[in-house]
Each structure stands twice: as structure tokens, then as C-alpha cells.
Coordinates of C-alpha atoms in Angstrom, one line a residue:
M1 CA -4.1 -5.7 16.0
K2 CA -6.9 -3.5 14.7
T3 CA -9.2 -1.4 16.8
P4 CA -12.9 -2.3 17.0
R5 CA -13.6 0.8 14.9
I6 CA -11.4 -0.3 12.1
L7 CA -12.7 -3.9 12.2
A8 CA -16.3 -2.5 12.0
S9 CA -15.3 -0.4 9.0
L10 CA -13.8 -3.5 7.3
A11 CA -17.0 -5.3 7.8
L12 CA -19.0 -2.4 6.4
V13 CA -16.9 -2.1 3.3
T14 CA -17.0 -5.8 2.8
A15 CA -20.8 -5.8 3.0
L16 CA -21.1 -2.8 0.7
G17 CA -18.8 -4.4 -1.7
A18 CA -20.9 -7.6 -1.8
C19 CA -24.0 -5.4 -2.3
S20 CA -22.3 -3.6 -5.1
T21 CA -21.4 -6.8 -6.8
S22 CA -24.9 -8.1 -6.5
T23 CA -26.4 -4.9 -7.8
Q24 CA -24.0 -4.9 -10.7
E25 CA -24.9 -8.5 -11.6
D26 CA -28.7 -7.7 -11.3
N27 CA -28.2 -4.6 -13.6
E28 CA -26.3 -6.6 -16.1
S29 CA -29.0 -9.3 -16.1
Q30 CA -31.8 -6.8 -16.5
N31 CA -30.0 -5.0 -19.3
S32 CA -28.9 -8.0 -21.2
T33 CA -31.1 -7.0 -24.1
T34 CA -29.7 -3.4 -24.2
P35 CA -26.0 -3.6 -24.9
A36 CA -25.5 0.2 -24.9
A37 CA -26.7 0.5 -21.3
S38 CA -24.8 -2.5 -19.9
S39 CA -21.5 -1.5 -21.6
S40 CA -21.1 1.7 -19.6
P41 CA -18.6 1.3 -16.7
A42 CA -20.2 4.3 -15.0
A43 CA -23.6 2.6 -15.0
T44 CA -22.3 -0.4 -13.0
H45 CA -19.3 0.9 -10.9
E46 CA -19.4 4.5 -10.0
A47 CA -22.5 4.7 -7.9
P48 CA -21.8 1.6 -5.7
E49 CA -18.3 2.9 -5.0
E50 CA -19.5 6.3 -4.1
T51 CA -22.1 4.7 -1.8
S52 CA -19.4 2.7 0.0
Q53 CA -17.3 5.8 0.6
E54 CA -20.2 7.8 1.9
A55 CA -21.3 5.0 4.2
A56 CA -17.9 4.7 5.9
P57 CA -17.4 7.6 8.3
Q58 CA -14.4 9.8 7.4
Q59 CA -12.7 9.1 10.7
D60 CA -12.9 5.4 10.0
I61 CA -11.3 5.9 6.6
R62 CA -8.5 7.8 8.2
A63 CA -8.0 5.1 10.8
M64 CA -7.9 2.5 8.1
A65 CA -5.5 4.5 6.1
A66 CA -3.1 4.9 9.0
S67 CA -3.3 1.2 10.0
V68 CA -1.7 0.0 6.8
L69 CA 1.4 2.3 7.0
M70 CA 4.8 1.4 8.3
P71 CA 7.0 4.6 8.7
P72 CA 10.5 4.7 10.2
V73 CA 11.1 5.7 13.8
T74 CA 14.1 7.3 15.3
N75 CA 13.4 7.2 19.0
Y76 CA 10.7 6.6 21.7
D77 CA 9.0 9.9 21.3
D78 CA 8.9 9.7 17.5
A79 CA 7.5 6.2 17.7
K80 CA 4.8 7.3 20.2
A81 CA 3.8 10.2 18.0
K82 CA 3.4 7.9 15.0
L83 CA 1.4 5.3 16.9
D84 CA -0.8 8.1 18.2
A85 CA -1.5 9.0 14.6
G86 CA -2.8 5.4 14.2
V87 CA -0.1 3.6 12.2
G88 CA -0.1 -0.1 12.2
G89 CA 3.6 -0.7 12.0
L90 CA 7.0 0.9 12.8
F91 CA 10.2 0.3 10.9
I92 CA 13.5 0.5 12.8
P93 CA 16.2 1.8 10.4
S94 CA 19.9 1.5 11.2
W95 CA 20.2 5.1 12.4
A96 CA 17.5 4.8 15.1
D97 CA 18.3 5.4 18.7
P98 CA 19.6 2.1 20.1
N99 CA 17.8 3.0 23.4
L100 CA 14.6 2.2 21.6
L101 CA 15.7 -1.5 21.9
Q102 CA 17.2 -1.4 25.4
E103 CA 16.3 1.5 27.7
E104 CA 14.0 0.2 30.4
G105 CA 10.8 2.2 30.5
R106 CA 11.4 3.8 27.1
D107 CA 11.9 0.8 24.8
I108 CA 9.5 -0.9 22.4
N109 CA 8.1 -3.2 25.1
A110 CA 7.3 -0.2 27.3
L111 CA 5.8 1.6 24.3
R112 CA 3.3 -1.3 23.8
Q113 CA 2.2 -1.0 27.4
E114 CA 1.8 2.8 27.1
V115 CA -0.1 2.7 23.9
G116 CA -2.3 -0.2 25.0
R117 CA -2.6 -1.9 21.6
D118 CA -0.4 -4.2 19.6
F119 CA 1.4 -3.1 16.4
E120 CA 4.1 -4.4 14.1
V121 CA 7.7 -3.5 14.7
S122 CA 10.0 -4.5 11.8
I123 CA 13.7 -4.5 11.2
D124 CA 16.2 -5.8 8.6
F125 CA 18.0 -8.7 10.2
E126 CA 19.3 -11.3 7.8
G127 CA 22.7 -12.1 9.3
G128 CA 26.0 -11.1 7.9
R129 CA 26.2 -7.6 6.5
V130 CA 22.5 -6.9 7.0
Q131 CA 21.9 -7.3 10.8
R132 CA 20.9 -4.0 12.4
F133 CA 22.0 -3.3 16.0
S134 CA 24.0 -6.5 16.2
E135 CA 25.7 -5.2 19.3
I136 CA 22.3 -5.5 21.0
L137 CA 20.5 -8.2 19.0
G138 CA 23.5 -10.5 18.3
E139 CA 26.0 -11.4 15.6
Y140 CA 25.1 -14.1 13.1
P141 CA 26.7 -15.4 9.8
A142 CA 25.6 -14.3 6.4
P143 CA 22.9 -16.6 4.7
Q144 CA 25.5 -17.9 2.2
Q145 CA 27.7 -19.0 5.0
M146 CA 24.7 -20.5 6.9
A147 CA 23.9 -22.7 3.9
A148 CA 27.5 -23.6 3.3
E149 CA 28.1 -24.7 6.9
R150 CA 24.8 -25.9 8.2
S151 CA 21.9 -28.1 7.3
P152 CA 18.4 -26.6 6.9
Q153 CA 17.5 -27.9 10.3
E154 CA 20.5 -26.2 11.8
V155 CA 19.6 -22.9 10.0
E156 CA 16.1 -23.2 11.4
Q157 CA 17.5 -23.5 14.9
L158 CA 19.8 -20.5 14.3
A159 CA 16.9 -18.5 13.0
H160 CA 14.9 -19.4 16.2
E161 CA 17.7 -17.9 18.2
I162 CA 17.6 -14.7 16.1
G163 CA 13.8 -14.6 16.5
T164 CA 14.1 -15.1 20.2
S165 CA 16.4 -12.1 20.5
L166 CA 14.3 -9.9 18.2
K167 CA 11.1 -10.7 20.1
A168 CA 12.7 -10.0 23.5
H169 CA 13.5 -6.5 22.3
G170 CA 10.0 -5.9 21.0
I171 CA 10.5 -6.7 17.3
N172 CA 7.9 -9.0 15.7
V173 CA 8.6 -8.7 12.0
D174 CA 11.9 -9.4 10.3
F175 CA 12.4 -8.4 6.7
A176 CA 14.3 -11.6 6.0
P177 CA 15.1 -14.0 4.6
V178 CA 16.3 -13.1 1.1
L179 CA 15.0 -15.5 -1.5
D180 CA 16.9 -13.9 -4.4
V181 CA 19.1 -16.4 -6.2
D182 CA 22.7 -15.1 -6.5
G183 CA 23.6 -15.2 -10.2
N184 CA 24.7 -12.0 -11.7
G185 CA 27.6 -10.9 -9.5
L186 CA 25.5 -8.1 -7.9
E187 CA 27.0 -6.8 -4.7
V188 CA 23.6 -6.0 -3.3
V189 CA 22.8 -9.7 -3.4
G190 CA 26.0 -11.7 -3.0
D191 CA 26.3 -13.5 0.3
R192 CA 22.8 -12.3 1.3
S193 CA 21.5 -15.2 -0.9
F194 CA 21.5 -18.7 0.5
S195 CA 22.5 -20.2 -2.8
T196 CA 23.0 -20.0 -6.6
D197 CA 20.6 -23.0 -6.8
P198 CA 16.9 -21.8 -6.8
V199 CA 15.5 -24.9 -5.0
Q200 CA 18.2 -24.8 -2.3
A201 CA 17.7 -21.1 -1.8
G202 CA 14.0 -21.8 -1.2
E203 CA 14.6 -24.7 1.1
Y204 CA 17.0 -22.7 3.3
G205 CA 14.7 -19.7 3.2
A206 CA 11.8 -21.7 4.4
A207 CA 13.9 -23.1 7.3
F208 CA 15.0 -19.7 8.3
A209 CA 11.4 -18.4 8.2
R210 CA 10.1 -21.4 10.3
G211 CA 12.8 -20.6 12.9
L212 CA 11.7 -17.0 13.2
D213 CA 8.1 -18.0 13.3
S214 CA 8.7 -20.5 16.2
A215 CA 10.0 -17.6 18.2
G216 CA 7.0 -15.4 17.5
V217 CA 8.5 -13.3 14.7
K218 CA 7.0 -12.9 11.2
A219 CA 9.4 -13.7 8.4
V220 CA 9.1 -11.7 5.2
F221 CA 10.4 -13.3 2.0
K222 CA 12.1 -10.8 -0.3
H223 CA 12.5 -9.4 -3.0
F224 CA 9.8 -10.7 -5.3
P225 CA 9.9 -11.0 -8.3
G226 CA 13.6 -11.7 -7.8
H227 CA 16.7 -9.5 -7.6
G228 CA 19.5 -12.0 -8.3
R229 CA 19.9 -11.4 -12.0
A230 CA 18.7 -7.8 -12.2
S231 CA 20.6 -5.1 -14.1
G232 CA 21.6 -3.2 -11.0
D233 CA 20.9 -2.2 -7.4
T234 CA 17.4 -0.6 -6.8
H235 CA 18.9 1.3 -3.9
L236 CA 20.9 3.3 -6.5
A237 CA 18.8 3.4 -9.7
E238 CA 16.2 1.6 -11.7
A239 CA 16.9 -2.1 -12.2
V240 CA 15.5 -4.5 -14.8
T241 CA 15.2 -8.3 -14.4
P242 CA 15.4 -10.9 -17.3
P243 CA 12.1 -11.2 -19.2
L244 CA 9.1 -12.5 -17.4
E245 CA 9.2 -15.8 -19.3
E246 CA 12.7 -16.5 -17.9
L247 CA 11.7 -15.7 -14.3
E248 CA 9.3 -18.6 -14.0
G249 CA 12.1 -21.2 -14.2
H250 CA 14.5 -19.5 -12.0
E251 CA 13.6 -16.4 -9.8
F252 CA 10.1 -17.7 -8.9
I253 CA 11.3 -21.2 -7.8
P254 CA 12.6 -20.2 -4.3
F255 CA 9.3 -18.4 -3.6
K256 CA 7.2 -21.4 -4.8
T257 CA 9.4 -23.7 -2.7
A258 CA 9.5 -21.7 0.5
L259 CA 5.9 -20.4 0.8
P260 CA 4.2 -23.8 1.2
Q261 CA 6.8 -24.8 3.8
A262 CA 6.5 -21.6 5.8
P263 CA 2.8 -20.6 5.6
N264 CA 3.1 -17.9 8.2
A265 CA 5.7 -15.9 6.3
A266 CA 4.8 -12.8 4.4
L267 CA 6.1 -11.3 1.1
M268 CA 8.0 -8.2 0.1
M269 CA 7.6 -6.6 -3.3
G270 CA 10.8 -5.3 -4.8
H271 CA 11.3 -2.2 -7.0
L272 CA 12.3 -4.3 -10.1
A273 CA 11.0 -3.7 -13.6
V274 CA 10.2 -6.8 -15.5
P275 CA 10.1 -6.9 -19.3
G276 CA 6.8 -8.5 -20.3
L277 CA 5.0 -7.5 -17.1
G278 CA 2.8 -4.5 -17.4
D279 CA 4.6 -1.9 -19.4
G280 CA 7.9 -3.5 -18.7
Q281 CA 9.3 -0.3 -17.2
T282 CA 7.4 0.4 -14.0
P283 CA 8.9 -1.0 -10.8
A284 CA 7.0 -4.0 -9.4
S285 CA 6.2 -2.3 -6.1
I286 CA 3.9 0.2 -7.9
L287 CA 2.7 -2.1 -10.7
P288 CA -0.7 -3.8 -10.3
E289 CA 0.3 -6.6 -12.6
A290 CA 3.1 -7.5 -10.3
Y291 CA 0.8 -7.9 -7.3
G292 CA -1.6 -10.0 -9.5
L293 CA 1.4 -12.1 -10.5
A294 CA 2.3 -12.7 -6.9
R295 CA -1.2 -13.7 -5.9
E296 CA -1.8 -16.0 -8.9
T297 CA 1.6 -17.5 -9.6
L298 CA 2.5 -18.1 -5.9
Q299 CA -1.1 -18.8 -4.8
Y300 CA -0.4 -16.4 -2.0
D301 CA -3.1 -14.5 0.0
G302 CA -1.1 -13.0 2.8
P303 CA 0.2 -9.5 3.4
I304 CA 2.5 -7.9 0.8
Y305 CA 4.9 -5.3 2.0
T306 CA 6.8 -2.9 -0.3
D307 CA 10.5 -2.5 -0.2
D308 CA 11.6 0.9 1.0
I309 CA 9.7 3.4 -1.1
G310 CA 11.3 6.5 0.5
G311 CA 15.0 5.7 0.5
M312 CA 15.6 3.7 -2.6
K313 CA 16.2 5.6 -5.8
A314 CA 14.3 3.2 -8.1
I315 CA 11.1 4.7 -6.6
A316 CA 12.2 7.9 -4.8
D317 CA 13.7 9.5 -7.9
S318 CA 10.4 9.6 -9.6
H319 CA 7.8 9.5 -6.8
P320 CA 7.6 11.8 -3.7
L321 CA 6.9 9.8 -0.6
A322 CA 3.1 10.4 -0.3
D323 CA 2.6 9.7 -3.9
A324 CA 4.6 6.5 -3.7
V325 CA 2.5 5.4 -0.8
V326 CA -0.8 6.0 -2.6
T327 CA 0.5 4.5 -5.8
S328 CA 1.7 1.3 -4.2
L329 CA -1.5 0.8 -2.2
N330 CA -3.5 1.3 -5.4
A331 CA -1.3 -1.2 -7.2
G332 CA -2.0 -3.9 -4.6
A333 CA 0.5 -3.3 -1.7
D334 CA -0.9 -4.0 1.8
M335 CA 1.7 -2.2 3.9
P336 CA 4.0 0.4 2.3
L337 CA 7.2 1.0 4.3
W338 CA 9.8 3.6 4.1
S339 CA 13.0 4.7 5.8
T340 CA 13.1 8.4 5.2
E341 CA 11.7 11.1 7.5
G342 CA 8.4 12.7 6.6
D343 CA 5.2 14.1 8.2
I344 CA 3.2 11.0 9.0
N345 CA -0.1 13.0 9.1
A346 CA 0.6 14.4 5.7
V347 CA 1.0 10.9 4.3
I348 CA -2.2 9.7 6.0
D349 CA -3.9 12.8 4.6
A350 CA -2.7 11.9 1.1
V351 CA -4.2 8.4 1.4
V352 CA -7.5 9.7 2.7
G353 CA -7.5 12.3 -0.1
A354 CA -6.9 9.7 -2.7
V355 CA -9.9 7.7 -1.4
D356 CA -12.1 10.9 -1.4
Q357 CA -11.1 11.7 -4.9
G358 CA -11.7 8.2 -6.2
R359 CA -8.0 7.6 -7.1
L360 CA -7.7 4.9 -4.4
P361 CA -10.9 2.7 -4.1
L362 CA -12.0 2.3 -0.6
E363 CA -12.4 -1.5 -1.2
R364 CA -8.7 -1.7 -2.1
L365 CA -7.7 0.1 1.1
A366 CA -10.0 -2.2 3.1
D367 CA -8.4 -5.2 1.3
A368 CA -5.0 -4.0 2.5
A369 CA -6.2 -3.6 6.0
R370 CA -7.7 -7.1 6.0
H371 CA -4.4 -8.6 4.9
V372 CA -2.4 -6.7 7.5
S373 CA -4.8 -7.6 10.3
A374 CA -5.4 -11.2 9.4
P375 CA -3.9 -13.8 11.9
P376 CA -1.2 -16.2 10.7
A377 CA -2.3 -19.4 9.0
G378 CA -1.2 -21.4 12.0
A379 CA 1.5 -21.8 14.6
A380 CA 4.8 -23.2 13.2
P381 CA 6.3 -26.2 14.9
E382 CA 9.3 -25.9 17.2
P383 CA 12.6 -25.9 15.2
A384 CA 14.2 -29.3 14.6
Q385 CA 16.9 -30.2 17.0
D386 CA 20.1 -32.1 15.9

């Protein structure tokens, strides 16, 4: 939930953006007989953008910058300090203090009462080998096993149980389910995938997402544009998918299948390089063309999270944390997340500095804040009962 100050800033930037567009159109119309004047980008873009940044107070820009960040937290005091800095989300890595989930008076639920505002708390909880703090949150089978032994309706009910446990412990965002199609023998995918069949992977993924949603937890489909047939593990090194033209008939199918069936779910952008997309070498999480692809191909207008930009070598080996945050936001990410320790105020400073220097348009930052703060499309129905 955004503060009134941030909401007012969003409205201001939106209004200024509309004025800038109108001014540009008027200028182009007036200069239609003088091509030299109308062809200059500076004549139509630089002044309106500068006006927008000057009109938004600096403290509002800083608040907006903080609101789209999701840093990791290790304990209650660390979480409180980052919320005090204004972040809109917290990520719970596997090495966080378990008391953050269970110590009365110093858990996430207590933190919400102390801070006095809502915020996102996320975790990786897929079932199987990726289910953090299962001794507290519960033990569940891997997605591959779920699909082998249960119907989609039964998986929806199981995910409702998972979501109920997460929500009771203060978690309202689950970076699950995986929609990657297992197909290249990659250990990083394997039984985390529901199926080797793209349509079935999408059907089960949608069921899982609906189950979480019915418990009040946002599901996040991952890892677009698809990790199943990539050349390696992005945790360890750069990884390349098959060419873009091959993804349409395979990797994209689960996402196209699942999103219409689970409209409240969000999307995670992976660190995968795609031949034929952009320069074919830059990871999707920091590539503008990848975000454009997600918006256009999937007809998706909700929030897009990055995969971990601090702890995964496909990004971390070439981009320091603050640079990765700014670069991903500029590319089209709405909420960068990371698992590594870092000075949260230094990261916020880097985002604000990028806006001040014109490297990150204020309108792009405002667009990210709008996506993060937008309410879900609608409440999901209760999970089907057998």
C-alpha cells in the first residue's frame, strides 16, 4: 500500500506525462512544414521530462524509488530498518532468522502493526526442494509430484493450504509456481516443473496460483521467458535459451495458458539471454525488449519482478547491486529483488541519482510504482473441492 505522498506523486507524474505528450503532439503539428525542427529529439522530449522531474519534490522521488524495491531481510530489526527507509517489499531468504516468522511480538505480523502500513513480504515456496522454512510453514511435494499424483483441482486445494500457512505467518507474495517446461535435463529445473508438456505445465501452474490467491497470497509465475531448455543455470553463470522464434511454440505456452486463468498472479523476469531478442546476449531481466515482449506477447499489464539480481551470477558477475537495480528498472522491471546484503539507503540513492541525471526517466519509475501499487484484478474463487 502506497502512502498518500507517493500516490500524489504518481498522479502528478501522470498528469505531467499527459501534458508532455500533448505538448509534443502540438509541436509536431505546428512544425509539420519544417522537418529539421521536428526531427530533433531534444526539441520534443528533453524539456517536458525536465519539467516533470522539477515539479516532483525530491523527497517524493525518493519515496517512490524506495517503494519499488524488495531487499532481503535477516531479522526483525533489519526488516524494520528497511521499512523505515521506505521499501515496498521484503524478501525472506533461506538464511533469515526463523523467529521473523514465529516469535510473538517480533514477527512479520507484529512488524506490520508497528510500522502502521502494509507492504509485501515474499518468499520462495514452491514445494519439494524449494520450500523455505518448511519446519514452520509445512512440507509439501515437488510440483512434478503434485502433477503426477493429483488433478489440477487437487493441486489448487493444496496450494490453498500452502497459502493459508504463508499468510498466517505474514507472507503475502510467493515466488511460485515455476512455469518452466522441463526439457533439457537441467538440475535447476527438473522436478520444480509441473510437466514436460507446455499446456499441462500452464494448467497446473494456474491451479496452483488460484489456490494461493484464494488464501490471500499473490502467486508469481516464473521464470519468463522460460528456463527449461536454457544452456545452464543462471545462479551459476550466463544462460542462453533457444532462439526467440522457437520459444513461441514451447516456452511461452505455459504463460499464455496460465495468466488468463489466474489473473491476479504476477510475473518474474529471469536472467536468460535470448538469441533474436535485443542483442541476443543481455539477460532478459535488464533488457527492455524482454519486458516489451512480456507485455505484448502475454498481454500482461501487472507487476513484473526480477529474479534475484544480487545473488545470481548471470547478473551479479557483471553488475554491482545498485547498478543492477537501476538498469533493471530502466529496462522495465517494476520491483527488483535481491538476496545479498547491501546498504539499502545507498541503493535508494542510486535510483534517485539515476532519475536526477536523466538515466532513469521519472515516468518509468512512476510506471513501476503504479504497477506495484495497483490492486489485483479481482478476487479469485475458492479452490475447487473434490
